PDB file of C-alpha atoms in Angstrom:
ATOM      1  CA  MET A   1      11.632 -24.280  -2.722  1.00  0.00           C
ATOM      2  CA  ALA A   2      13.612 -22.220  -5.225  1.00  0.00           C
ATOM      3  CA  VAL A   3      15.089 -18.829  -4.439  1.00  0.00           C
ATOM      4  CA  ALA A   4      16.267 -16.377  -7.103  1.00  0.00           C
ATOM      5  CA  ARG A   5      18.949 -13.755  -6.618  1.00  0.00           C
ATOM      6  CA  SER A   6      17.429 -11.543  -9.300  1.00  0.00           C
ATOM      7  CA  CYS A   7      14.474 -11.289 -11.647  1.00  0.00           C
ATOM      8  CA  ALA A   8      13.488  -9.347 -14.747  1.00  0.00           C
ATOM      9  CA  LEU A   9      10.439  -7.092 -14.842  1.00  0.00           C
ATOM     10  CA  PRO A  10       9.186  -4.088 -16.809  1.00  0.00           C
ATOM     11  CA  GLU A  11      10.727  -0.752 -15.798  1.00  0.00           C
ATOM     12  CA  VAL A  12       7.241   0.666 -15.205  1.00  0.00           C
ATOM     13  CA  ASN A  13       6.925  -1.728 -12.248  1.00  0.00           C
ATOM     14  CA  CYS A  14      10.009  -0.268 -10.558  1.00  0.00           C
ATOM     15  CA  PHE A  15       9.996   2.741  -8.240  1.00  0.00           C
ATOM     16  CA  PRO A  16      12.829   4.576  -6.518  1.00  0.00           C
ATOM     17  CA  TYR A  17      12.620   4.398  -2.766  1.00  0.00           C
ATOM     18  CA  PRO A  18      13.539   7.059  -0.187  1.00  0.00           C
ATOM     19  CA  GLU A  19      17.094   6.793   1.082  1.00  0.00           C
ATOM     20  CA  ASN A  20      15.873   6.888   4.685  1.00  0.00           C
ATOM     21  CA  LEU A  21      14.253   3.439   4.225  1.00  0.00           C
ATOM     22  CA  SER A  22      16.152   0.186   4.282  1.00  0.00           C
ATOM     23  CA  PHE A  23      15.788  -2.127   1.300  1.00  0.00           C
ATOM     24  CA  GLU A  24      13.514  -4.379   3.368  1.00  0.00           C
ATOM     25  CA  GLU A  25      11.282  -1.467   4.466  1.00  0.00           C
ATOM     26  CA  ALA A  26      11.002  -0.207   0.901  1.00  0.00           C
ATOM     27  CA  ALA A  27      10.126  -3.692  -0.332  1.00  0.00           C
ATOM     28  CA  ALA A  28       7.233  -3.837   2.148  1.00  0.00           C
ATOM     29  CA  VAL A  29       5.597  -0.588   0.977  1.00  0.00           C
ATOM     30  CA  PRO A  30       3.831  -2.004  -2.115  1.00  0.00           C
ATOM     31  CA  LEU A  31       2.599  -5.036  -0.193  1.00  0.00           C
ATOM     32  CA  VAL A  32       1.013  -2.930   2.531  1.00  0.00           C
ATOM     33  CA  PHE A  33      -0.429  -0.352   0.131  1.00  0.00           C
ATOM     34  CA  GLN A  34      -1.863  -2.970  -2.221  1.00  0.00           C
ATOM     35  CA  THR A  35      -3.495  -4.783   0.689  1.00  0.00           C
ATOM     36  CA  ALA A  36      -5.129  -1.552   1.916  1.00  0.00           C
ATOM     37  CA  TRP A  37      -6.269  -0.684  -1.635  1.00  0.00           C
ATOM     38  CA  HIS A  38      -7.748  -4.128  -2.160  1.00  0.00           C
ATOM     39  CA  MET A  39      -9.668  -4.051   1.112  1.00  0.00           C
ATOM     40  CA  LEU A  40     -11.014  -0.487   0.769  1.00  0.00           C
ATOM     41  CA  VAL A  41     -11.575  -0.124  -2.964  1.00  0.00           C
ATOM     42  CA  VAL A  42     -12.084  -3.633  -4.300  1.00  0.00           C
ATOM     43  CA  ARG A  43     -13.775  -5.474  -1.432  1.00  0.00           C
ATOM     44  CA  ALA A  44     -15.520  -2.640   0.438  1.00  0.00           C
ATOM     45  CA  GLU A  45     -16.195  -0.578  -2.711  1.00  0.00           C
ATOM     46  CA  LEU A  46     -15.428   2.626  -0.813  1.00  0.00           C
ATOM     47  CA  ALA A  47     -16.930   5.676  -2.481  1.00  0.00           C
ATOM     48  CA  PRO A  48     -16.179   9.394  -1.969  1.00  0.00           C
ATOM     49  CA  GLY A  49     -17.910  10.773   1.101  1.00  0.00           C
ATOM     50  CA  GLU A  50     -18.257   7.426   2.881  1.00  0.00           C
ATOM     51  CA  ASP A  51     -16.939   6.894   6.401  1.00  0.00           C
ATOM     52  CA  VAL A  52     -13.986   4.639   7.234  1.00  0.00           C
ATOM     53  CA  LEU A  53     -13.246   3.186  10.654  1.00  0.00           C
ATOM     54  CA  VAL A  54      -9.557   2.332  10.975  1.00  0.00           C
ATOM     55  CA  LEU A  55      -8.500   0.184  13.909  1.00  0.00           C
ATOM     56  CA  GLY A  56      -4.867  -0.236  14.898  1.00  0.00           C
ATOM     57  CA  ALA A  57      -3.665   3.020  13.338  1.00  0.00           C
ATOM     58  CA  GLY A  58      -0.106   2.402  14.471  1.00  0.00           C
ATOM     59  CA  ALA A  59       0.363  -0.524  12.101  1.00  0.00           C
ATOM     60  CA  ALA A  60       1.640  -0.051   8.562  1.00  0.00           C
ATOM     61  CA  LEU A  61      -1.558  -1.314   6.951  1.00  0.00           C
ATOM     62  CA  ALA A  62      -3.736   1.031   9.003  1.00  0.00           C
ATOM     63  CA  ARG A  63      -1.526   4.015   8.108  1.00  0.00           C
ATOM     64  CA  GLN A  64      -1.951   3.227   4.413  1.00  0.00           C
ATOM     65  CA  ARG A  65      -5.712   3.023   4.907  1.00  0.00           C
ATOM     66  CA  PHE A  66      -5.654   6.560   6.310  1.00  0.00           C
ATOM     67  CA  LYS A  67      -3.752   7.756   3.249  1.00  0.00           C
ATOM     68  CA  LEU A  68      -6.131   5.971   0.895  1.00  0.00           C
ATOM     69  CA  ARG A  69      -9.122   7.342   2.758  1.00  0.00           C
ATOM     70  CA  SER A  70      -7.891  10.873   2.095  1.00  0.00           C
ATOM     71  CA  PHE A  71      -6.996  10.062  -1.511  1.00  0.00           C
ATOM     72  CA  LEU A  72     -10.480   8.661  -2.121  1.00  0.00           C
ATOM     73  CA  ASP A  73     -12.084  11.662  -0.395  1.00  0.00           C
ATOM     74  CA  ALA A  74     -13.757   9.474   2.200  1.00  0.00           C
ATOM     75  CA  ALA A  75     -14.340  10.641   5.768  1.00  0.00           C
TER      76      ALA A  75
END
C-alpha cells in the first residue's frame, strides 16, 4: 500500500473549512455529504414534496440527510 504526503488537484475541488473543525473533521464532511446525496438523490430519486424518514439522526450521515431534505424541499 502506498501513502502520499500530498497530491495535486484543481482549485475548484478545494474548499476552506471552518476553524472550529479539526483537519480530520473537515476532511470527513465531503464524504458524509456525498454519501447522503448519493442515497437520496441518485438512488432514491427524491423529488420535491416527497417524504423522508431519517433514522439515527444523531449520526453525521443522518444530519446531512436532514440538510439535503430541506435543500431539496422534501418533507
